Amino acid sequence: MTSTDSPTLTLADVAEQLEARLVGDPSRRVTGLATLREAGPSQIAFLANRAYLKDLPGTRAGAVLLSPELASSCPVDRIELANPYLGYAALSRLFDPLMRRERTGIHSSAVVAKGAILGEGIEVGPNAVIEAGVELGDEVVVGPGSVVGADSRIGKGSRLHANVTVYHGVVIGARAILHSGAVIGADGFGFAHDGAGWQKIAQLGGVILGDDVEVGSCSSIDRGALGDTVIGNDVKIDSQVQIAHNVQVGDHSALAGCVGIAGSTRVGRHCMLGGGVGLSGHLTLCDGVQVTGMSLVTNSILEPGVYSSGTGAMPNALWRKNAVRFKHLDDLAKRLARLEKSGRSG
Amino acid sequence: MTSTDSPTLTLADVAEQLEARLVGDPSRRVTGLATLREAGPSQIAFLANRAYLKDLPGTRAGAVLLSPELASSCPVDRIELANPYLGYAALSRLFDPLMRRERTGIHSSAVVAKGAILGEGIEVGPNAVIEAGVELGDEVVVGPGSVVGADSRIGKGSRLHANVTVYHGVVIGARAILHSGAVIGADGFGFAHDGAGWQKIAQLGGVILGDDVEVGSCSSIDRGALGDTVIGNDVKIDSQVQIAHNVQVGDHSALAGCVGIAGSTRVGRHCMLGGGVGLSGHLTLCDGVQVTGMSLVTNSILEPGVYSSGTGAMPNALWRKNAVRFKHLDDLAKRLARLEKSGRSG
Amino acid sequence: MTSTDSPTLTLADVAEQLEARLVGDPSRRVTGLATLREAGPSQIAFLANRAYLKDLPGTRAGAVLLSPELASSCPVDRIELANPYLGYAALSRLFDPLMRRERTGIHSSAVVAKGAILGEGIEVGPNAVIEAGVELGDEVVVGPGSVVGADSRIGKGSRLHANVTVYHGVVIGARAILHSGAVIGADGFGFAHDGAGWQKIAQLGGVILGDDVEVGSCSSIDRGALGDTVIGNDVKIDSQVQIAHNVQVGDHSALAGCVGIAGSTRVGRHCMLGGGVGLSGHLTLCDGVQVTGMSLVTNSILEPGVYSSGTGAMPNALWRKNAVRFKHLDDLAKRLARLEKSGRSG
């Protein structure tokens, strides 16, 4: 038996955990989740999007999570709840092998500085490094090869996967998840030009991550120049994201992959940035702003709503002849205005 | 002598390895490759592109790889073959110091879990970590500081460079090359909104890489939400690439640096994505699609061919006056249509 | 006391170090830097931008760095110098806890190959790996978990933070700073197509970084295919940057986050690339080129100046109706020309 085996739950267990209504055999055992189309008799499926309603009649799932109004079409046992997508999220966590792994303490190859303050039930993986003055809350997991720099604090129940780097003086809240390759607290990009070249500005601020923050693989959150870079509670950050010094991101915002945010920009609460979005520095985005993928934002946005830039791909031959016109847009507009004027005056 | 020294080959060796025709001294010794312009007498040069034909008459190379039709212009020994660029590729591998490094077994500082299944002739570098249930095929190299998570399998002859992270339950085929900082199998970006904030959707799927896959430095391939993220055989992925959960990439496709692919998108076989290309989620790109650099693809592409978006850089003053017109394009188009109509009716 | 504590300096110390004029109490002690608005009596503030002049009268700072012409408005002790921003940079380094950390030698868990040449006063952190043939100059710091590949050389006073990877045969100058997750010398992206699939071109070149280079977290600088990838002196590279094989970047250039530079492109001296800028391969950018954020450069730039592409974000509804017109730009231009012609001939 390995540490990534799935658990076995009865449908009664599932219904109880989800506070949902079971219509079916409470003793039926299930060992995982799958789509309606792919699930077998030992798996639970879910229907959270009417686009998949067509897959319901033929499903071979052991049971289906769905809303009461669709219950009558379900050919197998069912678990009814108002929001099946939230139910799926909750159920996915029940089946998550990581949730059930026992904490294994401090591996003999880990290097933990004297005086580090270690909570109860923690795990520090092989070849991980905990520097002086660090505080790890209860049940914190520091994965293999991860490094926590001097005087940093990591809140209860947070998990650093393998090969994560947290610099010195970083504060991370409770229940954070930091994926491999993530780097929290590297220097912001600050230099003064002396006429000949660059003089480094030491980055003396820190980074503060709230509770329930997730940071994807290979993402960077830089430390502040003077004050701190601040990521609010329940902020979700995907992979390959760059957050520069002194950025502030409000609670519950979500940043998709490859987003880049330049220095000192403030993103509000409940914002959503699509993949590859770039925000210039020193901007303010108010609460509730959504920006679609690969848009460039160079001005503050002070009204909630959806914002976009760019143009979508088209066949190269078509693109070539149109793109070349872009540099004549101003000329086209002026010529059009002249024509209009001559038409009116003619 | 160090581990990165170059080998010495005779021209006879080279011709035999490349199955090519040598015209020259079979006992001449060469120790490396260089361009026509830079090669000295102990190096082989190659001519694979007519743009460099001008460098041929003056070359000081020990020998030149080239096609028979250009042979007469070659002032030095030559190795003739139909496709000199393929010949260069093959020859480069003969001179690759990594190919000739001996496997050194398992370093005493590496942490290998009991029960891991280890093939013949493997190497596990200093401070690497192999978790429980892992299978490493014959001749696998796991570089210093790399971590292979529980129950993952890595096929014969694959190489993980230093500080690579493979999560649990990942399957990697034969002859893979994973560069430093690459992360395979981190959680996909999945959350359900409960009205107040985000509920994590545990990412229960895995990642499957086919045979002969290369993944560049600091690239991320996320694990699937339910099913797997699947990268086909002979797929080449450059640095700083983000591949989200449940993406599928078909055999022989190549993804240049900084590409981002959002969740569940399927890229066909023999596709080529230029640097910085972004694909939205849930799209399909058929076989044989090429997308030029930094294009944004928001719709499926069902015909092979070359696709593009965006506009190239121009002097800022010119750009400013044109870019500001972009938000009036629709207005311009309508006004033009009105003028045309009035002209016809007038 | 921890390793990240701040030092205490007197104003006399500060003025002497900055070669500036103190007007105030030379024995006043300060322990850090802050903004005019946030600084307390034990901190120094600075005024480098007239936008913050409004904060000067109310500051509670222990002293203010500012230019002589603004001195009369300063309500507290002051340190006068011609360029307060450079003064701030210098002072920030005085307060940098990393500058004052003692080198701790080679940690017992580090793995240093026999025959590596180690300078005086170096530090090799826990679980770091130094391969055979490496040369570390005096006062080099190799952070925890970092790996330096065979035969690489790192110049005097350079610092690799935690979990940095330097491949084999890389040359790094003096006083470099490499942030966590950075990867120097991974293979460039080179393959030859044999009609059926990809044949790897071994990347036989190296990487050379000049003196005073900084590389941000999770950035990649690939090794050359034949010759080297070359980064000049005093080049500053932010996080999440991708520099492909055989790129050359001239002295004193600065590359902001998420920049991508394709193979063999040459960037001049004193260039500045904004965040997310993409440069195609085989281009030349002359000295003194600035490219604004997220611009795509597909042609060489031979005149210094500022260059841009793209369009900024706007409300999605407005964007939709304009973006859809982009593919008709050529048509619009032709129709406009026809109208103009008919108007003239009419």
Coordinates of N, CA and C in Angstrom, one line a residue, chain A residues 61-210:
Chain A
A61 N -21.8 5.3 -13.4 CA -21.3 5.7 -12.1 C -22.0 5.0 -10.9
G62 N -21.3 4.8 -9.8 CA -21.9 4.2 -8.6 C -23.0 5.2 -8.1
A63 N -22.8 6.4 -8.2 CA -23.7 7.4 -7.8 C -23.4 8.8 -8.5
V64 N -24.4 9.6 -8.5 CA -24.2 10.9 -9.2 C -24.6 12.0 -8.2
L65 N -23.7 13.0 -8.1 CA -24.0 14.3 -7.3 C -24.8 15.2 -8.3
L66 N -25.9 15.6 -7.9 CA -26.6 16.5 -8.8 C -27.7 17.3 -8.1
S67 N -28.3 18.3 -8.7 CA -29.3 19.1 -8.1 C -30.6 18.4 -8.1
P68 N -31.5 18.7 -7.1 CA -32.8 18.0 -7.0 C -33.6 18.0 -8.3
E69 N -33.5 19.2 -9.0 CA -34.4 19.3 -10.2 C -34.0 18.4 -11.3
L70 N -32.8 17.9 -11.3 CA -32.3 17.0 -12.4 C -32.4 15.5 -11.9
A71 N -32.8 15.3 -10.7 CA -32.8 14.0 -10.1 C -33.5 12.9 -10.9
S72 N -34.6 13.3 -11.5 CA -35.5 12.3 -12.1 C -34.8 11.6 -13.3
S73 N -33.9 12.3 -13.9 CA -33.2 11.7 -15.1 C -32.1 10.8 -14.7
C74 N -31.8 10.6 -13.4 CA -30.6 9.9 -13.0 C -30.9 8.4 -13.0
P75 N -30.1 7.6 -13.7 CA -30.4 6.2 -13.8 C -29.8 5.4 -12.6
V76 N -29.0 6.0 -11.8 CA -28.3 5.3 -10.7 C -28.5 6.0 -9.4
D77 N -27.9 5.5 -8.4 CA -28.0 6.2 -7.1 C -27.6 7.6 -7.2
R78 N -28.2 8.4 -6.3 CA -27.9 9.9 -6.5 C -27.8 10.6 -5.1
I79 N -27.0 11.6 -5.2 CA -26.8 12.5 -4.0 C -27.2 13.9 -4.4
E80 N -28.3 14.3 -3.8 CA -28.9 15.6 -4.2 C -28.4 16.8 -3.3
L81 N -28.0 17.8 -4.0 CA -27.6 19.0 -3.2 C -27.8 20.2 -4.1
A82 N -27.9 21.4 -3.5 CA -28.3 22.5 -4.3 C -27.2 23.0 -5.3
N83 N -25.9 22.9 -4.8 CA -24.8 23.3 -5.7 C -23.9 22.1 -5.9
P84 N -24.1 21.4 -6.9 CA -23.3 20.2 -7.1 C -21.8 20.5 -7.4
Y85 N -21.5 21.7 -7.9 CA -20.1 22.0 -8.1 C -19.3 22.2 -6.8
L86 N -20.0 22.8 -5.9 CA -19.4 22.9 -4.5 C -19.3 21.5 -3.9
G87 N -20.3 20.7 -4.2 CA -20.3 19.3 -3.6 C -19.1 18.6 -4.2
Y88 N -18.9 18.7 -5.5 CA -17.7 18.1 -6.1 C -16.5 18.6 -5.5
A89 N -16.3 19.9 -5.3 CA -15.1 20.4 -4.6 C -14.9 19.8 -3.3
A90 N -16.0 19.7 -2.5 CA -15.8 19.1 -1.1 C -15.4 17.6 -1.2
L91 N -16.1 16.9 -2.2 CA -15.9 15.5 -2.3 C -14.4 15.3 -2.8
S92 N -14.0 16.1 -3.7 CA -12.6 16.0 -4.2 C -11.6 16.0 -3.1
R93 N -11.9 16.8 -2.1 CA -10.9 16.9 -1.0 C -11.0 15.7 -0.1
L94 N -12.2 15.1 0.0 CA -12.3 13.8 0.7 C -11.4 12.7 0.1
F95 N -11.3 12.8 -1.2 CA -10.5 11.7 -1.9 C -9.1 12.1 -2.1
D96 N -8.7 13.3 -1.7 CA -7.3 13.8 -1.9 C -6.3 12.9 -1.1
P97 N -5.4 12.2 -1.7 CA -4.5 11.4 -0.9 C -3.6 12.3 0.0
L98 N -3.3 13.5 -0.4 CA -2.5 14.3 0.4 C -3.1 14.7 1.7
M99 N -4.5 14.8 1.7 CA -5.2 15.2 2.9 C -5.0 14.1 4.0
R100 N -4.8 12.9 3.5 CA -4.8 11.7 4.4 C -3.4 11.2 4.8
R101 N -2.4 11.9 4.1 CA -1.0 11.4 4.5 C -0.7 11.8 5.9
E102 N -0.1 10.9 6.6 CA 0.3 11.2 8.0 C 1.5 12.2 7.9
R103 N 1.6 13.1 8.9 CA 2.8 13.9 9.0 C 3.9 13.0 9.6
T104 N 5.0 13.1 9.0 CA 6.1 12.2 9.3 C 7.2 12.8 10.2
G105 N 6.9 14.0 10.7 CA 8.0 14.6 11.6 C 9.1 15.2 10.8
I106 N 10.2 15.3 11.4 CA 11.4 16.0 10.8 C 12.3 14.9 10.2
H107 N 12.5 14.9 9.0 CA 13.4 13.9 8.4 C 14.8 14.1 8.8
S108 N 15.5 13.0 9.0 CA 16.9 13.1 9.5 C 17.8 13.9 8.6
S109 N 17.5 14.0 7.4 CA 18.4 14.7 6.4 C 18.0 16.2 6.4
A110 N 16.9 16.6 7.0 CA 16.5 18.0 7.0 C 17.5 18.8 7.9
V111 N 17.7 20.0 7.6 CA 18.6 20.8 8.4 C 17.7 21.9 9.1
V112 N 17.5 21.8 10.4 CA 16.7 22.7 11.1 C 17.5 23.5 12.1
A113 N 17.6 24.8 11.9 CA 18.5 25.6 12.8 C 18.0 25.6 14.2
K114 N 19.0 25.7 15.1 CA 18.6 25.7 16.5 C 17.8 27.0 16.8
G115 N 16.8 26.8 17.6 CA 16.0 28.0 18.0 C 14.8 28.2 17.1
A116 N 14.7 27.4 16.0 CA 13.5 27.5 15.2 C 12.3 27.0 16.1
I117 N 11.2 27.7 15.9 CA 10.0 27.3 16.8 C 9.1 26.4 15.9
L118 N 8.9 25.2 16.4 CA 8.2 24.2 15.6 C 6.9 23.8 16.3
G119 N 5.8 23.9 15.5 CA 4.5 23.6 16.1 C 4.4 22.1 16.2
E120 N 3.2 21.7 16.6 CA 2.8 20.3 16.8 C 2.5 19.6 15.5
G121 N 2.9 18.4 15.3 CA 2.4 17.6 14.2 C 2.9 18.1 12.9
I122 N 4.1 18.7 12.9 CA 4.6 19.2 11.6 C 5.4 18.1 10.8
E123 N 5.7 18.4 9.6 CA 6.5 17.5 8.8 C 7.6 18.4 8.1
V124 N 8.8 18.0 8.2 CA 9.9 18.6 7.4 C 10.6 17.5 6.6
G125 N 10.4 17.6 5.3 CA 10.9 16.5 4.4 C 12.4 16.4 4.3
P126 N 12.8 15.4 3.6 CA 14.2 15.2 3.3 C 14.9 16.4 2.7
N127 N 16.0 16.7 3.2 CA 16.9 17.7 2.6 C 16.2 19.1 2.6
A128 N 15.2 19.3 3.4 CA 14.6 20.6 3.5 C 15.5 21.4 4.5
V129 N 15.4 22.7 4.5 CA 16.2 23.6 5.3 C 15.4 24.6 6.0
I130 N 15.4 24.7 7.3 CA 14.7 25.7 8.1 C 15.8 26.5 8.8
E131 N 15.8 27.8 8.4 CA 16.9 28.7 9.0 C 16.5 29.2 10.4
A132 N 17.4 30.0 10.9 CA 17.3 30.5 12.3 C 16.1 31.4 12.4
G133 N 15.4 31.3 13.5 CA 14.4 32.3 13.9 C 13.0 32.0 13.2
V134 N 13.0 30.9 12.4 CA 11.7 30.5 11.7 C 10.7 30.0 12.8
E135 N 9.4 30.3 12.5 CA 8.3 29.7 13.3 C 7.4 28.9 12.3
L136 N 7.2 27.7 12.6 CA 6.3 26.9 11.8 C 5.1 26.5 12.7
G137 N 3.9 26.9 12.3 CA 2.7 26.6 13.0 C 2.4 25.1 13.1
D138 N 1.4 24.7 13.8 CA 1.0 23.3 14.0 C 0.7 22.8 12.6
E139 N 1.1 21.5 12.4 CA 0.7 20.8 11.2 C 1.2 21.4 9.9
V140 N 2.2 22.2 10.0 CA 2.8 22.7 8.8 C 3.6 21.6 8.1
V141 N 3.6 21.5 6.8 CA 4.4 20.6 6.0 C 5.4 21.4 5.2
V142 N 6.6 21.0 5.3 CA 7.7 21.6 4.4 C 8.2 20.5 3.6
G143 N 8.0 20.5 2.3 CA 8.3 19.4 1.4 C 9.8 19.2 1.2
P144 N 10.2 18.1 0.6 CA 11.6 17.8 0.4 C 12.3 19.0 -0.4
G145 N 13.5 19.3 0.0 CA 14.3 20.3 -0.7 C 13.8 21.7 -0.5
S146 N 12.7 22.0 0.2 CA 12.3 23.3 0.4 C 13.1 24.1 1.4
V147 N 13.2 25.4 1.3 CA 14.0 26.2 2.2 C 13.2 27.3 2.8
V148 N 13.2 27.5 4.1 CA 12.5 28.6 4.7 C 13.5 29.4 5.4
G149 N 13.6 30.7 4.9 CA 14.7 31.6 5.3 C 14.5 32.2 6.7
A150 N 15.5 32.8 7.2 CA 15.6 33.2 8.6 C 14.4 34.1 9.0
D151 N 13.9 33.8 10.1 CA 12.8 34.7 10.7 C 11.5 34.7 10.0
S152 N 11.3 33.8 9.1 CA 10.0 33.7 8.4 C 9.0 32.9 9.3
R153 N 7.7 33.2 9.1 CA 6.7 32.5 9.9 C 5.7 31.9 9.0
I154 N 5.3 30.7 9.2 CA 4.4 30.0 8.4 C 3.2 29.5 9.3
G155 N 2.0 29.8 8.9 CA 0.8 29.6 9.8 C 0.4 28.2 9.8
K156 N -0.5 27.9 10.7 CA -1.0 26.5 11.0 C -1.6 25.9 9.7
G157 N -1.1 24.6 9.5 CA -1.7 23.8 8.5 C -1.3 24.2 7.1
S158 N -0.3 25.0 6.9 CA 0.2 25.3 5.6 C 1.1 24.2 5.0
R159 N 1.1 24.1 3.7 CA 1.9 23.1 3.1 C 2.8 23.7 2.0
L160 N 4.1 23.5 2.2 CA 5.1 23.8 1.1 C 5.4 22.5 0.4
H161 N 5.1 22.4 -0.9 CA 5.5 21.2 -1.6 C 7.0 21.2 -1.7
A162 N 7.5 20.2 -2.5 CA 8.9 20.1 -2.7 C 9.6 21.3 -3.4
N163 N 10.8 21.6 -3.0 CA 11.6 22.6 -3.7 C 10.9 24.0 -3.8
V164 N 10.2 24.4 -2.7 CA 9.7 25.7 -2.6 C 10.8 26.6 -1.9
T165 N 10.9 27.8 -2.2 CA 11.8 28.7 -1.5 C 11.1 29.9 -0.9
V166 N 11.2 30.0 0.4 CA 10.7 31.2 1.1 C 12.0 31.9 1.7
Y167 N 12.1 33.2 1.3 CA 13.2 34.0 1.8 C 13.1 34.3 3.3
H168 N 14.0 35.1 3.8 CA 14.0 35.6 5.2 C 12.8 36.6 5.4
G169 N 12.3 36.6 6.6 CA 11.4 37.7 7.0 C 10.1 37.7 6.2
V170 N 9.6 36.5 5.8 CA 8.3 36.4 5.1 C 7.3 35.9 6.1
V171 N 6.1 36.4 6.0 CA 5.0 35.9 6.8 C 3.9 35.3 6.0
I172 N 3.6 34.0 6.3 CA 2.6 33.3 5.5 C 1.5 32.8 6.5
G173 N 0.3 33.0 6.1 CA -0.8 32.7 7.0 C -1.1 31.2 7.1
A174 N -2.3 30.9 7.6 CA -2.7 29.6 7.8 C -3.2 28.9 6.5
R175 N -3.1 27.6 6.5 CA -3.6 26.8 5.4 C -3.2 27.3 4.0
A176 N -2.0 27.9 3.9 CA -1.5 28.2 2.6 C -1.0 26.9 1.9
I177 N -1.0 26.9 0.6 CA -0.5 25.9 -0.3 C 0.5 26.5 -1.2
L178 N 1.8 26.1 -1.1 CA 2.8 26.7 -2.0 C 3.3 25.5 -2.9
H179 N 3.2 25.7 -4.2 CA 3.6 24.6 -5.0 C 5.1 24.7 -5.4
S180 N 5.6 23.6 -5.9 CA 7.1 23.5 -6.1 C 7.6 24.6 -7.1
G181 N 8.7 25.0 -6.8 CA 9.4 26.0 -7.6 C 8.9 27.4 -7.3
A182 N 7.9 27.6 -6.4 CA 7.4 28.9 -6.0 C 8.5 29.6 -5.2
V183 N 8.7 30.9 -5.4 CA 9.7 31.6 -4.7 C 9.0 32.9 -4.0
I184 N 9.0 32.9 -2.7 CA 8.4 34.0 -2.0 C 9.4 34.9 -1.3
G185 N 9.5 36.1 -1.7 CA 10.4 37.0 -1.0 C 11.7 37.3 -1.6
A186 N 11.9 36.9 -2.9 CA 13.1 37.4 -3.6 C 13.1 38.9 -3.7
D187 N 14.3 39.4 -4.0 CA 14.3 40.9 -4.2 C 13.4 41.4 -5.2
G188 N 12.7 42.5 -5.0 CA 12.1 43.3 -6.0 C 13.2 43.9 -6.9
F189 N 12.7 44.3 -8.1 CA 13.6 44.8 -9.1 C 13.8 46.3 -9.0
G190 N 14.8 46.7 -8.2 CA 14.9 48.1 -7.9 C 16.4 48.5 -8.0
F191 N 16.6 49.5 -8.9 CA 18.0 50.0 -9.1 C 17.9 51.5 -9.4
A192 N 18.9 52.2 -9.0 CA 19.0 53.6 -9.3 C 20.1 53.8 -10.3
H193 N 19.9 54.6 -11.3 CA 20.9 54.8 -12.3 C 21.8 55.9 -12.0
D194 N 23.1 55.7 -12.0 CA 24.0 56.7 -11.6 C 24.6 57.5 -12.8
G195 N 24.0 57.3 -13.9 CA 24.5 58.0 -15.1 C 25.4 57.0 -15.9
A196 N 26.1 56.1 -15.3 CA 26.9 55.1 -16.0 C 26.3 53.8 -15.9
G197 N 25.7 53.4 -14.8 CA 25.1 52.1 -14.7 C 24.2 52.0 -13.5
W198 N 23.9 50.8 -13.0 CA 22.8 50.6 -12.0 C 23.4 50.4 -10.6
Q199 N 22.8 51.1 -9.7 CA 23.1 50.9 -8.3 C 21.9 50.2 -7.6
K200 N 22.2 49.0 -7.0 CA 21.2 48.2 -6.4 C 20.5 49.0 -5.2
I201 N 19.2 48.9 -5.2 CA 18.4 49.3 -4.1 C 18.1 48.1 -3.3
A202 N 18.7 47.9 -2.1 CA 18.4 46.8 -1.3 C 16.9 46.7 -1.0
Q203 N 16.3 45.5 -1.1 CA 14.9 45.4 -0.9 C 14.6 45.0 0.6
L204 N 14.3 46.0 1.4 CA 14.2 45.9 2.8 C 12.9 45.5 3.3
G205 N 11.8 45.5 2.5 CA 10.5 45.1 2.9 C 10.4 43.6 2.9
G206 N 9.2 43.1 3.2 CA 8.9 41.7 3.3 C 7.8 41.3 2.4
V207 N 7.3 40.1 2.6 CA 6.1 39.7 1.9 C 5.1 39.1 3.0
I208 N 3.9 39.5 2.9 CA 2.9 38.9 3.8 C 1.8 38.3 3.0
L209 N 1.6 37.0 3.2 CA 0.5 36.2 2.6 C -0.5 36.0 3.7
G210 N -1.8 36.2 3.3 CA -2.9 36.0 4.3 C -3.2 34.5 4.5

